[in-house]
Amino acid sequence: MKPFALIANPENQRARFFTEACRCCGLPDPQVLPWLEVLRPEFPLEEHLNSAGALRIDSPGQNFAVERALIALGSGRAADEGKWPCLSEVEAERLTEDRGRVWFQRQWYHGWHTIMQRLDSAIHGTGVRSMNAPAELSLLFDKVTAQARMEAAGLPVSPGLGVIRDFDDLELQMNRRGMHRVFLKACHSSSASGVAAITWDGRDRWHAVSTGLVTQAGESLHLYNSRRLANLHSPEAVRLLVNAICRERALAERWFPKATIASRNFDLRILVIGGRAAHTVVRTSRSPITNLHLLNERGDLSAVRSRLGPEKWAEAMLTAERASACFPGCHHVAVDLMVSSSLQSFCIAEANAFGDLLPRVEWLGMDTYEAEIRAFLPQ
Amino acid sequence: MLNDHLEEWFGLPVEAATADTEFEPGTKVYRFEFSYDNEDEDPRETLAAFLDLPGVEKTVAIILGNADEGGSDTTYDPFLDLLEQHKDRLPNLRGLFLGDVTQEENEMSWIKQCDIARALRIFPGLEELRSGGQDGLGFTACRHIGLTKLIISTGGMPKEVLEGIAGSVFPELEHLELWLGTEYYGLTATIEDVTALLNPALFPKLKHLALGNCDFQNEIAAAVADAPLLDQLESLDLSMGTMTDEGAQPLLSSARVKKLKHLNLHRNYLSVTVAAQFQSLGISVDVGGQETPSTYGGETSYYVAVGE
């Protein structure tokens, strides 16, 4: 087979892992097409795809120049929409890195959507086989539409309050629905960026646990990602946090109380490859937010499995598989599945386009990238 | 404590009850709770239906979980009303747990509680009473000749609760576990209220005492270290609190502490050195999970494991 074309950030470990996985499968090294190049309008995308055996699109994350280019690319649509903070193309190109800062995510999404459309037509034009369909990669980066699609398919997702404008809107919506515990999530972010678990006693007490740290710079609020969770107890602090997250376009959904194991909350990250639940990781935390990059620990998979019992375990895997089937153009989807504290039911927290970076996790003796390639290759 | 649901009680597995549960009263313990899985179900109705089942007499223990979606107003009183109406149908009830709620389900300090001693008045045969949460928590002093184990978890213990316990007569009490919390979430009990519980005449059969998760853990350590009560105890638990190296000294130098079978100082603020000194006392100790204080703006802060 001709080599894969891999769209990725070449300095990122994902590119290295995929190269190693290709070697494992007896394939030539992939031809890496750096995101920064792909995002240039004059980049000869079709030419590269014509000479490729297949295409894999990997995460654009952890590279500020790429983030900036995507924000710049989204400037037109963002200005047309006019609802969220936005920069002109020139302004975006002048952005300098502010480490951990969460900003212009809606505009970033417009850029992402634009490049996905471009990739989509290039794929159709060249007929190259792609591991993941750009249209669905675009959709998976909008939690509102991704959740709606899963809900429409009858899958368990948490009841949502929709897109929230600001703190006052959140309070109003929570009051209207009699919902006192919610998760607020930035719609276009990946991992746990811009997430807050919020509780309200229906009167004047608020509490929030968040991955976001808000600093006030004059009139404006700056939101940063933090590995150390912020614990906010005053209504004023919660208000600032909610307002800052809502500027990125955020949705609220009911806080689904997660099951615990060994005094830690957990959920399951289930990588579904070619429709089949494969690599599974137990993500645990003492906090409500279980994402692993927050220095949380992986939990004991066999303990969870025996707690659930064979029937419930099978139901968990099936639920993840059904969730991935909502995105049939994606050869692999990573589903975050919560188990209720009563151990009776499941709820999908999220479906991730690039949730397959799970180093050292094996399934049938294969790491994630190798398993994806083997399942993708014609038998 | 605090973050897990009780999974087994009196040797029986615990299961969350729903309207669809096929109950087996003698072989399982059921937790009645507001369920996010079935929001329209009222756990009180599920409990009422359970109490009308044939065979419900075999029930050994009942657990009441999250009473409603966090933040609302349901206390455990309406559940106790139901249990009181049906108390003759529960002749074998040994355990009752009011407020088995994890931090995923509600804030400890927001759980609406009641006068939990009411459960003892309803069920003279009860052996074990547990509660979690502190909003509205009360404990009217009472006399109960069967109670062997009392566990009250809070993020802030009201003074009246300790006064109620100290004024009670529990001749069979072997296990007393009190999680005291912080003044920020309702701790009004003082070191004097705690000291009042250290009277050996109060609970003559006491074997295990836990006074943990406390803002004034050092004072408790000082008060407990040489208390004559220790002579009758097998184990002492001062975990989850704010104990420092300095605060731990009275325990290290106490001859009475050395006679305990087990000492639990898990998750305080002890240094490696002091933790090691405890480990060389020659008794079983738990000094794992120690925290380091946080400093902010020149101020050093120590936190209990669970407040909010």
mmCIF file of N, CA, C and O in Angstrom, chain A residues 179-181 199-201 203 205 207 233 254-258 260 263 265 288 307 340-342 344-345, chain B residues 3-5 7 16 31 33 36-37 39 69-73 103-107 110 112 135 185 308:
data_model
loop_
_atom_site.group_PDB
_atom_site.id
_atom_site.type_symbol
_atom_site.label_atom_id
_atom_site.label_comp_id
_atom_site.label_asym_id
_atom_site.label_seq_id
_atom_site.Cartn_x
_atom_site.Cartn_y
_atom_site.Cartn_z
ATOM 1 N N MET A 179 -33.443 22.561 38.039
ATOM 2 C CA MET A 179 -32.199 21.798 37.937
ATOM 3 C C MET A 179 -31.154 22.518 38.781
ATOM 4 O O MET A 179 -30.890 23.689 38.552
ATOM 5 N N HIS A 180 -30.606 21.829 39.749
ATOM 6 C CA HIS A 180 -29.720 22.535 40.670
ATOM 7 C C HIS A 180 -28.249 22.176 40.524
ATOM 8 O O HIS A 180 -27.396 22.781 41.165
ATOM 9 N N ARG A 181 -27.992 21.185 39.713
ATOM 10 C CA ARG A 181 -26.595 20.778 39.540
ATOM 11 C C ARG A 181 -26.341 20.605 38.050
ATOM 12 O O ARG A 181 -26.993 19.783 37.404
ATOM 13 N N THR A 199 -23.156 23.896 41.292
ATOM 14 C CA THR A 199 -24.331 23.568 42.091
ATOM 15 C C THR A 199 -24.919 24.835 42.684
ATOM 16 O O THR A 199 -24.208 25.781 43.007
ATOM 17 N N TRP A 200 -26.220 24.801 42.809
ATOM 18 C CA TRP A 200 -26.959 25.944 43.330
ATOM 19 C C TRP A 200 -28.010 25.406 44.285
ATOM 20 O O TRP A 200 -28.623 24.376 44.009
ATOM 21 N N ASP A 201 -28.201 26.062 45.389
ATOM 22 C CA ASP A 201 -29.197 25.547 46.334
ATOM 23 C C ASP A 201 -30.587 26.106 46.055
ATOM 24 O O ASP A 201 -31.511 25.887 46.827
ATOM 25 N N ARG A 203 -31.375 29.110 46.091
ATOM 26 C CA ARG A 203 -31.518 30.425 46.723
ATOM 27 C C ARG A 203 -30.248 31.257 46.479
ATOM 28 O O ARG A 203 -30.070 31.805 45.410
ATOM 29 N N ARG A 205 -26.877 30.145 47.561
ATOM 30 C CA ARG A 205 -25.593 29.461 47.663
ATOM 31 C C ARG A 205 -25.197 28.840 46.335
ATOM 32 O O ARG A 205 -25.990 28.138 45.712
ATOM 33 N N HIS A 207 -21.794 26.888 44.241
ATOM 34 C CA HIS A 207 -20.484 26.262 44.356
ATOM 35 C C HIS A 207 -20.078 25.808 42.966
ATOM 36 O O HIS A 207 -20.899 25.286 42.221
ATOM 37 N N HIS A 233 -16.738 29.337 45.900
ATOM 38 C CA HIS A 233 -17.860 29.244 46.834
ATOM 39 C C HIS A 233 -18.724 30.493 46.861
ATOM 40 O O HIS A 233 -19.817 30.464 47.394
ATOM 41 N N ARG A 254 -27.452 18.729 32.685
ATOM 42 C CA ARG A 254 -27.595 18.286 34.058
ATOM 43 C C ARG A 254 -26.394 17.450 34.500
ATOM 44 O O ARG A 254 -25.873 16.630 33.758
ATOM 45 N N TRP A 255 -25.977 17.720 35.694
ATOM 46 C CA TRP A 255 -24.875 16.970 36.302
ATOM 47 C C TRP A 255 -25.373 15.564 36.581
ATOM 48 O O TRP A 255 -26.236 15.349 37.415
ATOM 49 N N PHE A 256 -24.809 14.629 35.879
ATOM 50 C CA PHE A 256 -25.161 13.226 36.046
ATOM 51 C C PHE A 256 -24.263 12.665 37.148
ATOM 52 O O PHE A 256 -23.042 12.665 36.999
ATOM 53 N N PRO A 257 -24.827 12.233 38.265
ATOM 54 C CA PRO A 257 -23.960 11.812 39.369
ATOM 55 C C PRO A 257 -23.254 10.498 39.053
ATOM 56 O O PRO A 257 -23.882 9.479 38.827
ATOM 57 N N LYS A 258 -21.940 10.558 39.022
ATOM 58 C CA LYS A 258 -21.146 9.421 38.586
ATOM 59 C C LYS A 258 -20.931 8.421 39.713
ATOM 60 O O LYS A 258 -20.934 8.766 40.889
ATOM 61 N N THR A 260 -18.750 5.756 41.953
ATOM 62 C CA THR A 260 -17.418 5.853 42.536
ATOM 63 C C THR A 260 -16.812 4.467 42.665
ATOM 64 O O THR A 260 -17.516 3.465 42.732
ATOM 65 N N SER A 263 -13.444 5.306 46.476
ATOM 66 C CA SER A 263 -13.615 6.705 46.884
ATOM 67 C C SER A 263 -13.285 7.719 45.794
ATOM 68 O O SER A 263 -13.057 8.882 46.080
ATOM 69 N N ASN A 265 -14.535 9.259 41.934
ATOM 70 C CA ASN A 265 -15.509 9.247 40.860
ATOM 71 C C ASN A 265 -14.847 8.684 39.610
ATOM 72 O O ASN A 265 -13.665 8.891 39.392
ATOM 73 N N PRO A 288 -15.294 16.278 40.530
ATOM 74 C CA PRO A 288 -16.300 15.855 39.551
ATOM 75 C C PRO A 288 -15.759 15.762 38.129
ATOM 76 O O PRO A 288 -16.422 15.235 37.253
ATOM 77 N N ARG A 307 -17.485 -4.773 39.337
ATOM 78 C CA ARG A 307 -18.558 -4.027 40.009
ATOM 79 C C ARG A 307 -19.816 -4.009 39.146
ATOM 80 O O ARG A 307 -20.926 -4.174 39.628
ATOM 81 N N SER A 340 -23.989 5.752 36.331
ATOM 82 C CA SER A 340 -24.692 6.478 37.396
ATOM 83 C C SER A 340 -24.271 5.964 38.765
ATOM 84 O O SER A 340 -23.834 4.823 38.908
ATOM 85 N N SER A 341 -24.424 6.820 39.763
ATOM 86 C CA SER A 341 -23.995 6.436 41.102
ATOM 87 C C SER A 341 -24.804 5.255 41.626
ATOM 88 O O SER A 341 -24.378 4.559 42.534
ATOM 89 N N SER A 342 -25.955 5.006 41.014
ATOM 90 C CA SER A 342 -26.728 3.832 41.415
ATOM 91 C C SER A 342 -26.268 2.581 40.655
ATOM 92 O O SER A 342 -26.784 1.493 40.888
ATOM 93 N N GLN A 344 -26.961 1.807 37.799
ATOM 94 C CA GLN A 344 -28.063 1.256 37.023
ATOM 95 C C GLN A 344 -28.065 1.736 35.578
ATOM 96 O O GLN A 344 -28.627 1.082 34.722
ATOM 97 N N SER A 345 -27.493 2.896 35.341
ATOM 98 C CA SER A 345 -27.650 3.435 33.995
ATOM 99 C C SER A 345 -26.378 4.132 33.530
ATOM 100 O O SER A 345 -25.452 4.357 34.310
ATOM 101 N N ASN B 3 -17.186 9.500 50.283
ATOM 102 C CA ASN B 3 -17.314 9.585 48.838
ATOM 103 C C ASN B 3 -17.910 8.354 48.168
ATOM 104 O O ASN B 3 -18.290 8.413 47.018
ATOM 105 N N ASP B 4 -17.982 7.258 48.878
ATOM 106 C CA ASP B 4 -18.560 6.055 48.291
ATOM 107 C C ASP B 4 -19.902 5.757 48.923
ATOM 108 O O ASP B 4 -20.095 5.989 50.102
ATOM 109 N N HIS B 5 -20.795 5.200 48.142
ATOM 110 C CA HIS B 5 -21.994 4.621 48.742
ATOM 111 C C HIS B 5 -21.584 3.390 49.523
ATOM 112 O O HIS B 5 -20.639 2.686 49.165
ATOM 113 N N GLU B 7 -21.575 -0.224 50.172
ATOM 114 C CA GLU B 7 -21.832 -1.275 49.189
ATOM 115 C C GLU B 7 -22.307 -2.569 49.814
ATOM 116 O O GLU B 7 -22.871 -3.426 49.134
ATOM 117 N N ALA B 16 -29.476 -0.012 44.758
ATOM 118 C CA ALA B 16 -30.364 1.147 44.645
ATOM 119 C C ALA B 16 -31.750 0.658 44.243
ATOM 120 O O ALA B 16 -31.886 -0.145 43.330
ATOM 121 N N ARG B 31 -31.229 0.900 48.917
ATOM 122 C CA ARG B 31 -31.047 2.337 49.114
ATOM 123 C C ARG B 31 -32.150 3.057 48.342
ATOM 124 O O ARG B 31 -32.269 2.886 47.123
ATOM 125 N N GLU B 33 -33.662 6.412 46.976
ATOM 126 C CA GLU B 33 -33.103 7.722 46.668
ATOM 127 C C GLU B 33 -33.746 8.312 45.430
ATOM 128 O O GLU B 33 -34.296 7.586 44.602
ATOM 129 N N TYR B 36 -31.610 9.961 39.148
ATOM 130 C CA TYR B 36 -31.489 10.695 37.895
ATOM 131 C C TYR B 36 -31.916 9.819 36.727
ATOM 132 O O TYR B 36 -32.186 10.296 35.653
ATOM 133 N N ASP B 37 -31.944 8.508 36.984
ATOM 134 C CA ASP B 37 -32.352 7.595 35.923
ATOM 135 C C ASP B 37 -33.864 7.641 35.730
ATOM 136 O O ASP B 37 -34.370 7.446 34.653
ATOM 137 N N GLU B 39 -36.381 10.257 36.958
ATOM 138 C CA GLU B 39 -36.675 11.487 37.690
ATOM 139 C C GLU B 39 -38.093 11.584 38.206
ATOM 140 O O GLU B 39 -38.367 12.304 39.144
ATOM 141 N N GLU B 69 -33.314 16.003 43.976
ATOM 142 C CA GLU B 69 -32.229 16.583 43.211
ATOM 143 C C GLU B 69 -31.580 17.661 44.074
ATOM 144 O O GLU B 69 -32.247 18.454 44.706
ATOM 145 N N GLY B 70 -30.239 17.627 44.115
ATOM 146 C CA GLY B 70 -29.497 18.467 45.048
ATOM 147 C C GLY B 70 -30.029 19.888 45.149
ATOM 148 O O GLY B 70 -30.351 20.511 44.156
ATOM 149 N N GLY B 71 -30.099 20.381 46.365
ATOM 150 C CA GLY B 71 -30.464 21.778 46.535
ATOM 151 C C GLY B 71 -31.911 22.024 46.894
ATOM 152 O O GLY B 71 -32.272 23.121 47.268
ATOM 153 N N SER B 72 -32.748 21.021 46.780
ATOM 154 C CA SER B 72 -34.150 21.265 47.118
ATOM 155 C C SER B 72 -34.388 21.038 48.609
ATOM 156 O O SER B 72 -33.481 21.082 49.397
ATOM 157 N N ASP B 73 -35.612 20.776 48.963
ATOM 158 C CA ASP B 73 -35.976 20.923 50.370
ATOM 159 C C ASP B 73 -36.361 19.662 51.124
ATOM 160 O O ASP B 73 -36.786 19.750 52.259
ATOM 161 N N GLN B 103 -20.466 12.838 47.067
ATOM 162 C CA GLN B 103 -20.219 14.220 46.659
ATOM 163 C C GLN B 103 -20.644 14.469 45.224
ATOM 164 O O GLN B 103 -20.830 15.600 44.831
ATOM 165 N N GLU B 104 -20.783 13.396 44.443
ATOM 166 C CA GLU B 104 -21.295 13.552 43.083
ATOM 167 C C GLU B 104 -22.787 13.887 43.105
ATOM 168 O O GLU B 104 -23.334 14.360 42.116
ATOM 169 N N GLU B 105 -23.451 13.577 44.217
ATOM 170 C CA GLU B 105 -24.903 13.727 44.255
ATOM 171 C C GLU B 105 -25.364 15.008 44.953
ATOM 172 O O GLU B 105 -26.380 15.588 44.591
ATOM 173 N N ASN B 106 -24.636 15.396 45.969
ATOM 174 C CA ASN B 106 -24.989 16.648 46.630
ATOM 175 C C ASN B 106 -23.810 17.087 47.489
ATOM 176 O O ASN B 106 -22.948 16.300 47.840
ATOM 177 N N GLU B 107 -23.791 18.368 47.819
ATOM 178 C CA GLU B 107 -22.797 18.875 48.739
ATOM 179 C C GLU B 107 -23.147 18.359 50.131
ATOM 180 O O GLU B 107 -24.301 18.430 50.545
ATOM 181 N N TRP B 110 -25.159 20.625 52.172
ATOM 182 C CA TRP B 110 -26.482 21.000 51.682
ATOM 183 C C TRP B 110 -27.509 19.895 51.904
ATOM 184 O O TRP B 110 -28.692 20.096 51.652
ATOM 185 N N LYS B 112 -30.219 17.978 53.379
ATOM 186 C CA LYS B 112 -31.204 18.378 54.390
ATOM 187 C C LYS B 112 -31.404 17.238 55.384
ATOM 188 O O LYS B 112 -31.862 16.163 55.016
ATOM 189 N N ASP B 135 -27.342 19.993 57.087
ATOM 190 C CA ASP B 135 -28.273 21.124 57.070
ATOM 191 C C ASP B 135 -29.529 20.742 57.858
ATOM 192 O O ASP B 135 -30.294 19.891 57.433
ATOM 193 N N TYR B 185 -18.764 25.629 57.248
ATOM 194 C CA TYR B 185 -19.961 24.885 56.861
ATOM 195 C C TYR B 185 -20.736 24.395 58.067
ATOM 196 O O TYR B 185 -21.254 23.294 58.066
ATOM 197 N N GLU B 308 -17.628 21.702 52.478
ATOM 198 C CA GLU B 308 -18.768 21.869 51.575
ATOM 199 C C GLU B 308 -19.393 20.522 51.283
ATOM 200 O O GLU B 308 -20.568 20.345 51.212
#
